[in-house]
PDB file of C-alpha atoms and ligand atoms in Angstrom:
ATOM      1  CA  MET Q   1       2.548-118.692  73.362  1.00 86.00           C
ATOM      2  CA  LYS Q   2       3.799-121.750  73.066  1.00 89.00           C
ATOM      3  CA  ASN Q   3       4.960-123.562  70.508  1.00 94.00           C
ATOM      4  CA  ASN Q   4       2.873-126.604  71.764  1.00 97.00           C
ATOM      5  CA  THR Q   5       1.007-129.010  68.991  1.00 98.00           C
ATOM      6  CA  VAL Q   6      -1.831-130.944  69.241  1.00 98.00           C
ATOM      7  CA  PHE Q   7       0.350-134.264  69.788  1.00 98.00           C
ATOM      8  CA  GLU Q   8       2.134-133.497  73.198  1.00 98.00           C
ATOM      9  CA  CYS Q   9      -2.097-133.862  74.786  1.00 98.00           C
ATOM     10  CA  ALA Q  10      -1.511-137.345  76.308  1.00 98.00           C
ATOM     11  CA  ILE Q  11      -5.326-139.449  76.623  1.00 98.00           C
ATOM     12  CA  VAL Q  12      -3.552-140.712  80.452  1.00 98.00           C
ATOM     13  CA  ASN Q  13      -4.919-143.652  81.991  1.00 98.00           C
ATOM     14  CA  LEU Q  14      -6.008-143.537  85.462  1.00 98.00           C
ATOM     15  CA  SER Q  15      -5.780-146.126  87.952  1.00 93.00           C
ATOM     16  CA  LYS Q  16      -9.408-147.027  89.360  1.00 94.00           C
ATOM     17  CA  VAL Q  17     -10.539-148.653  92.983  1.00 96.00           C
ATOM     18  CA  HIS Q  18     -12.531-151.386  91.800  1.00 94.00           C
ATOM     19  CA  ASN Q  19     -15.213-152.783  93.982  1.00 93.00           C
ATOM     20  CA  SER Q  20     -18.809-154.006  92.787  1.00 94.00           C
ATOM     21  CA  ALA Q  21     -20.426-151.468  94.756  1.00 95.00           C
ATOM     22  CA  GLY Q  22     -19.108-148.777  92.783  1.00 96.00           C
ATOM     23  CA  ASN Q  23     -15.451-147.246  91.496  1.00 97.00           C
ATOM     24  CA  ILE Q  24     -13.423-144.858  92.897  1.00 97.00           C
ATOM     25  CA  THR Q  25     -10.244-142.810  90.147  1.00 98.00           C
ATOM     26  CA  VAL Q  26      -8.162-139.869  92.642  1.00 98.00           C
ATOM     27  CA  LEU Q  27      -5.751-137.483  90.939  1.00 98.00           C
ATOM     28  CA  GLU Q  28      -3.787-135.660  93.160  1.00 97.00           C
ATOM     29  CA  ASN Q  29      -1.405-132.983  93.546  1.00 98.00           C
ATOM     30  CA  GLY Q  30       2.500-134.625  93.685  1.00 97.00           C
ATOM     31  CA  SER Q  31       1.198-137.778  92.597  1.00 96.00           C
ATOM     32  CA  ASN Q  32      -0.651-138.442  88.891  1.00 96.00           C
ATOM     33  CA  ILE Q  33      -1.269-134.886  87.323  1.00 97.00           C
ATOM     34  CA  PRO Q  34       1.595-133.055  85.630  1.00 97.00           C
ATOM     35  CA  PHE Q  35       1.025-129.792  87.245  1.00 98.00           C
ATOM     36  CA  GLU Q  36      -0.761-127.767  90.507  1.00 98.00           C
ATOM     37  CA  VAL Q  37      -4.496-128.135  90.089  1.00 98.00           C
ATOM     38  CA  LYS Q  38      -5.789-124.644  91.335  1.00 98.00           C
ATOM     39  CA  ARG Q  39      -8.820-125.043  90.376  1.00 98.00           C
ATOM     40  CA  ILE Q  40     -11.508-127.671  89.312  1.00 98.00           C
ATOM     41  CA  TYR Q  41     -14.830-126.588  87.459  1.00 98.00           C
ATOM     42  CA  TYR Q  42     -17.415-129.111  85.853  1.00 98.00           C
ATOM     43  CA  LEU Q  43     -20.061-128.284  83.063  1.00 97.00           C
ATOM     44  CA  TYR Q  44     -23.065-129.795  83.104  1.00 97.00           C
ATOM     45  CA  ASP Q  45     -26.767-129.576  81.729  1.00 95.00           C
ATOM     46  CA  VAL Q  46     -25.384-129.083  78.089  1.00 94.00           C
ATOM     47  CA  PRO Q  47     -28.199-129.720  75.867  1.00 93.00           C
ATOM     48  CA  GLY Q  48     -27.627-133.064  74.393  1.00 90.00           C
ATOM     49  CA  GLY Q  49     -26.141-132.518  70.774  1.00 89.00           C
ATOM     50  CA  GLU Q  50     -24.511-129.056  72.223  1.00 90.00           C
ATOM     51  CA  GLY Q  51     -20.571-127.494  71.543  1.00 89.00           C
ATOM     52  CA  ARG Q  52     -19.027-125.031  73.723  1.00 86.00           C
ATOM     53  CA  GLY Q  53     -15.460-124.773  74.357  1.00 80.00           C
ATOM     54  CA  GLY Q  54     -13.903-122.169  71.023  1.00 95.00           C
ATOM     55  CA  HIS Q  55     -10.443-120.387  73.155  1.00 98.00           C
ATOM     56  CA  ALA Q  56      -6.548-120.742  73.631  1.00 98.00           C
ATOM     57  CA  HIS Q  57      -4.924-120.317  76.545  1.00 98.00           C
ATOM     58  CA  TYR Q  58      -1.844-118.260  76.566  1.00 98.00           C
ATOM     59  CA  ASN Q  59      -0.416-120.978  80.336  1.00 98.00           C
ATOM     60  CA  LEU Q  60      -2.877-122.797  81.567  1.00 98.00           C
ATOM     61  CA  GLU Q  61      -2.807-126.639  81.102  1.00 98.00           C
ATOM     62  CA  GLN Q  62      -5.916-128.851  82.207  1.00 98.00           C
ATOM     63  CA  TYR Q  63      -6.771-132.475  82.794  1.00 98.00           C
ATOM     64  CA  ILE Q  64     -10.972-133.233  81.151  1.00 98.00           C
ATOM     65  CA  VAL Q  65     -12.516-136.305  82.444  1.00 98.00           C
ATOM     66  CA  ALA Q  66     -15.850-137.501  81.340  1.00 98.00           C
ATOM     67  CA  ALA Q  67     -17.114-137.892  84.302  1.00 98.00           C
ATOM     68  CA  SER Q  68     -20.127-138.648  82.575  1.00 98.00           C
ATOM     69  CA  GLY Q  69     -21.453-139.802  79.483  1.00 98.00           C
ATOM     70  CA  ALA Q  70     -19.801-138.875  76.794  1.00 97.00           C
ATOM     71  CA  PHE Q  71     -18.185-135.441  74.566  1.00 97.00           C
ATOM     72  CA  ASP Q  72     -15.551-135.313  71.770  1.00 97.00           C
ATOM     73  CA  VAL Q  73     -12.476-132.333  72.301  1.00 98.00           C
ATOM     74  CA  VAL Q  74     -10.951-131.081  69.597  1.00 98.00           C
ATOM     75  CA  LEU Q  75      -7.512-129.666  69.684  1.00 98.00           C
ATOM     76  CA  ASP Q  76      -6.323-127.328  66.927  1.00 98.00           C
ATOM     77  CA  ASP Q  77      -2.091-126.311  67.244  1.00 98.00           C
ATOM     78  CA  GLY Q  78      -3.105-123.714  63.942  1.00 97.00           C
ATOM     79  CA  THR Q  79      -2.079-126.533  61.902  1.00 98.00           C
ATOM     80  CA  ASN Q  80      -3.322-129.542  63.018  1.00 97.00           C
ATOM     81  CA  LYS Q  81      -6.695-130.739  63.968  1.00 98.00           C
ATOM     82  CA  ARG Q  82      -6.786-133.584  66.156  1.00 98.00           C
ATOM     83  CA  ARG Q  83     -10.639-135.179  67.773  1.00 98.00           C
ATOM     84  CA  VAL Q  84     -10.544-136.714  71.202  1.00 98.00           C
ATOM     85  CA  THR Q  85     -13.546-138.528  71.676  1.00 98.00           C
ATOM     86  CA  LEU Q  86     -13.609-139.132  75.977  1.00 98.00           C
ATOM     87  CA  ASN Q  87     -16.179-141.238  77.597  1.00 98.00           C
ATOM     88  CA  ARG Q  88     -14.726-142.994  79.643  1.00 98.00           C
ATOM     89  CA  PRO Q  89     -14.187-141.460  84.238  1.00 98.00           C
ATOM     90  CA  TYR Q  90     -10.803-142.872  84.909  1.00 98.00           C
ATOM     91  CA  VAL Q  91      -9.389-141.493  81.308  1.00 98.00           C
ATOM     92  CA  ALA Q  92      -8.146-137.929  81.074  1.00 98.00           C
ATOM     93  CA  LEU Q  93      -6.979-135.176  78.218  1.00 98.00           C
ATOM     94  CA  HIS Q  94      -4.045-133.000  79.612  1.00 98.00           C
ATOM     95  CA  ILE Q  95      -4.743-130.328  77.390  1.00 98.00           C
ATOM     96  CA  VAL Q  96      -0.554-128.464  77.259  1.00 98.00           C
ATOM     97  CA  PRO Q  97      -0.905-124.493  77.085  1.00 98.00           C
ATOM     98  CA  GLY Q  98      -1.503-122.799  73.258  1.00 98.00           C
ATOM     99  CA  LEU Q  99      -3.867-124.709  71.437  1.00 98.00           C
ATOM    100  CA  TRP Q 100      -7.067-124.016  70.824  1.00 98.00           C
ATOM    101  CA  ARG Q 101     -10.303-126.472  71.922  1.00 98.00           C
ATOM    102  CA  GLU Q 102     -13.789-126.505  70.873  1.00 97.00           C
ATOM    103  CA  LEU Q 103     -15.469-128.910  72.817  1.00 97.00           C
ATOM    104  CA  GLU Q 104     -18.169-131.123  70.805  1.00 96.00           C
ATOM    105  CA  ASN Q 105     -21.112-133.550  71.283  1.00 96.00           C
ATOM    106  CA  PHE Q 106     -21.971-133.210  75.248  1.00 96.00           C
ATOM    107  CA  SER Q 107     -24.648-136.246  75.313  1.00 96.00           C
ATOM    108  CA  SER Q 108     -27.404-135.307  77.926  1.00 95.00           C
ATOM    109  CA  GLY Q 109     -26.541-135.310  81.201  1.00 95.00           C
ATOM    110  CA  SER Q 110     -22.723-135.559  80.572  1.00 97.00           C
ATOM    111  CA  ILE Q 111     -19.950-133.952  82.783  1.00 98.00           C
ATOM    112  CA  SER Q 112     -17.048-132.345  82.232  1.00 98.00           C
ATOM    113  CA  LEU Q 113     -15.267-132.083  84.727  1.00 98.00           C
ATOM    114  CA  VAL Q 114     -12.120-129.811  84.173  1.00 98.00           C
ATOM    115  CA  LEU Q 115      -8.264-129.655  86.963  1.00 98.00           C
ATOM    116  CA  ALA Q 116      -6.965-126.836  85.923  1.00 98.00           C
ATOM    117  CA  SER Q 117      -2.816-125.474  86.272  1.00 98.00           C
ATOM    118  CA  GLN Q 118      -4.656-121.257  87.518  1.00 98.00           C
ATOM    119  CA  LYS Q 119      -7.320-119.356  89.042  1.00 98.00           C
ATOM    120  CA  TYR Q 120      -9.909-118.315  86.538  1.00 98.00           C
ATOM    121  CA  THR Q 121      -8.202-114.879  84.426  1.00 98.00           C
ATOM    122  CA  GLU Q 122      -9.089-114.081  81.615  1.00 98.00           C
ATOM    123  CA  ASN Q 123      -6.312-112.528  80.405  1.00 98.00           C
ATOM    124  CA  ASP Q 124      -5.412-116.224  79.570  1.00 98.00           C
ATOM    125  CA  TYR Q 125      -8.278-116.041  77.123  1.00 98.00           C
ATOM    126  CA  ILE Q 126      -7.547-116.208  73.163  1.00 98.00           C
ATOM    127  CA  ARG Q 127     -10.875-115.990  72.042  1.00 97.00           C
ATOM    128  CA  ASN Q 128     -10.572-115.469  68.018  1.00 97.00           C
ATOM    129  CA  TYR Q 129      -8.967-118.035  66.677  1.00 97.00           C
ATOM    130  CA  GLN Q 130      -7.861-115.161  63.390  1.00 98.00           C
ATOM    131  CA  GLU Q 131      -5.392-113.799  66.643  1.00 98.00           C
ATOM    132  CA  PHE Q 132      -4.651-116.958  67.606  1.00 98.00           C
ATOM    133  CA  LEU Q 133      -3.493-118.489  64.709  1.00 98.00           C
ATOM    134  CA  ASN Q 134      -0.935-114.523  64.197  1.00 97.00           C
ATOM    135  CA  LEU Q 135      -0.079-116.004  67.493  1.00 97.00           C
ATOM    136  CA  LYS Q 136       1.320-119.587  66.875  1.00 96.00           C
ATOM    137  CA  LYS Q 137       3.032-118.488  63.386  1.00 90.00           C
TER     138      LYS Q 137
HETATM  139  P1  TYD K 201     -15.432-120.116  79.130  1.00 71.67           P
HETATM  140  O1  TYD K 201     -13.914-120.797  79.828  1.00 71.67           O
HETATM  141  O2  TYD K 201     -15.122-119.047  78.235  1.00 71.67           O
HETATM  142  O3  TYD K 201     -16.427-120.995  78.824  1.00 71.67           O
HETATM  143  P2  TYD K 201     -16.727-121.370  77.584  1.00 71.67           P
HETATM  144  O4  TYD K 201     -15.507-121.385  76.262  1.00 71.67           O
HETATM  145  O5  TYD K 201     -16.833-123.583  77.516  1.00 71.67           O
HETATM  146  O6  TYD K 201     -17.863-120.482  76.627  1.00 71.67           O
HETATM  147  O7  TYD K 201     -16.575-119.794  80.269  1.00 71.67           O
HETATM  148  C1  TYD K 201     -17.821-118.514  80.221  1.00 71.67           C
HETATM  149  C2  TYD K 201     -17.633-118.438  81.597  1.00 71.67           C
HETATM  150  O8  TYD K 201     -18.279-118.853  82.625  1.00 71.67           O
HETATM  151  C3  TYD K 201     -16.209-116.860  81.365  1.00 71.67           C
HETATM  152  O9  TYD K 201     -16.875-115.655  80.324  1.00 71.67           O
HETATM  153  C4  TYD K 201     -16.389-116.997  82.912  1.00 71.67           C
HETATM  154  C5  TYD K 201     -17.307-118.201  83.672  1.00 71.67           C
HETATM  155  N1  TYD K 201     -16.260-118.615  84.247  1.00 71.67           N
HETATM  156  C6  TYD K 201     -15.841-118.444  85.574  1.00 71.67           C
HETATM  157  O10 TYD K 201     -15.494-116.971  86.497  1.00 71.67           O
HETATM  158  N2  TYD K 201     -14.398-118.930  86.225  1.00 71.67           N
HETATM  159  C7  TYD K 201     -13.992-120.440  85.713  1.00 71.67           C
HETATM  160  O11 TYD K 201     -13.370-120.968  86.295  1.00 71.67           O
HETATM  161  C8  TYD K 201     -14.635-120.580  84.008  1.00 71.67           C
HETATM  162  C9  TYD K 201     -13.883-122.007  83.489  1.00 71.67           C
HETATM  163  C10 TYD K 201     -15.543-119.953  83.644  1.00 71.67           C
END
């Protein structure tokens, strides 16, 4: 299990192509994302006020963006907790491997866009909090 702390997760301001008819934000491998993107998924139709995502990853790195609406990401390294509110489509949270994370307080209609460094594999998940704490010791 990676020895990372919550303080290694950066809040990244992404550049915006500004236009009165709508803005564009671009994420491009080899340019403005610190890992190679192997998978993109998005979470939607989460009932307002709901939460999800209680787990950690051994190796997966992610960029999470509130593509629409707002939600909180609660990061936990076994010692420190850190709550980050995402509510701008041009701001990404870089989640490094080896952290417990929960997504909370979804606004209704919000969309959580996730860019991930690996394809989906259940072997990379730690879904039991006590097991996570033991691995961080
Ligand atoms: P999971 O990552 O456990 O979401 P959360 O922790 O937010 O509840 O994903 C829920 C289910 O969705 C998981 O059991 C399998 C499926 N899933 C995929 O098949 N591929 C994926 O890339 C993801 C993220 C989930």
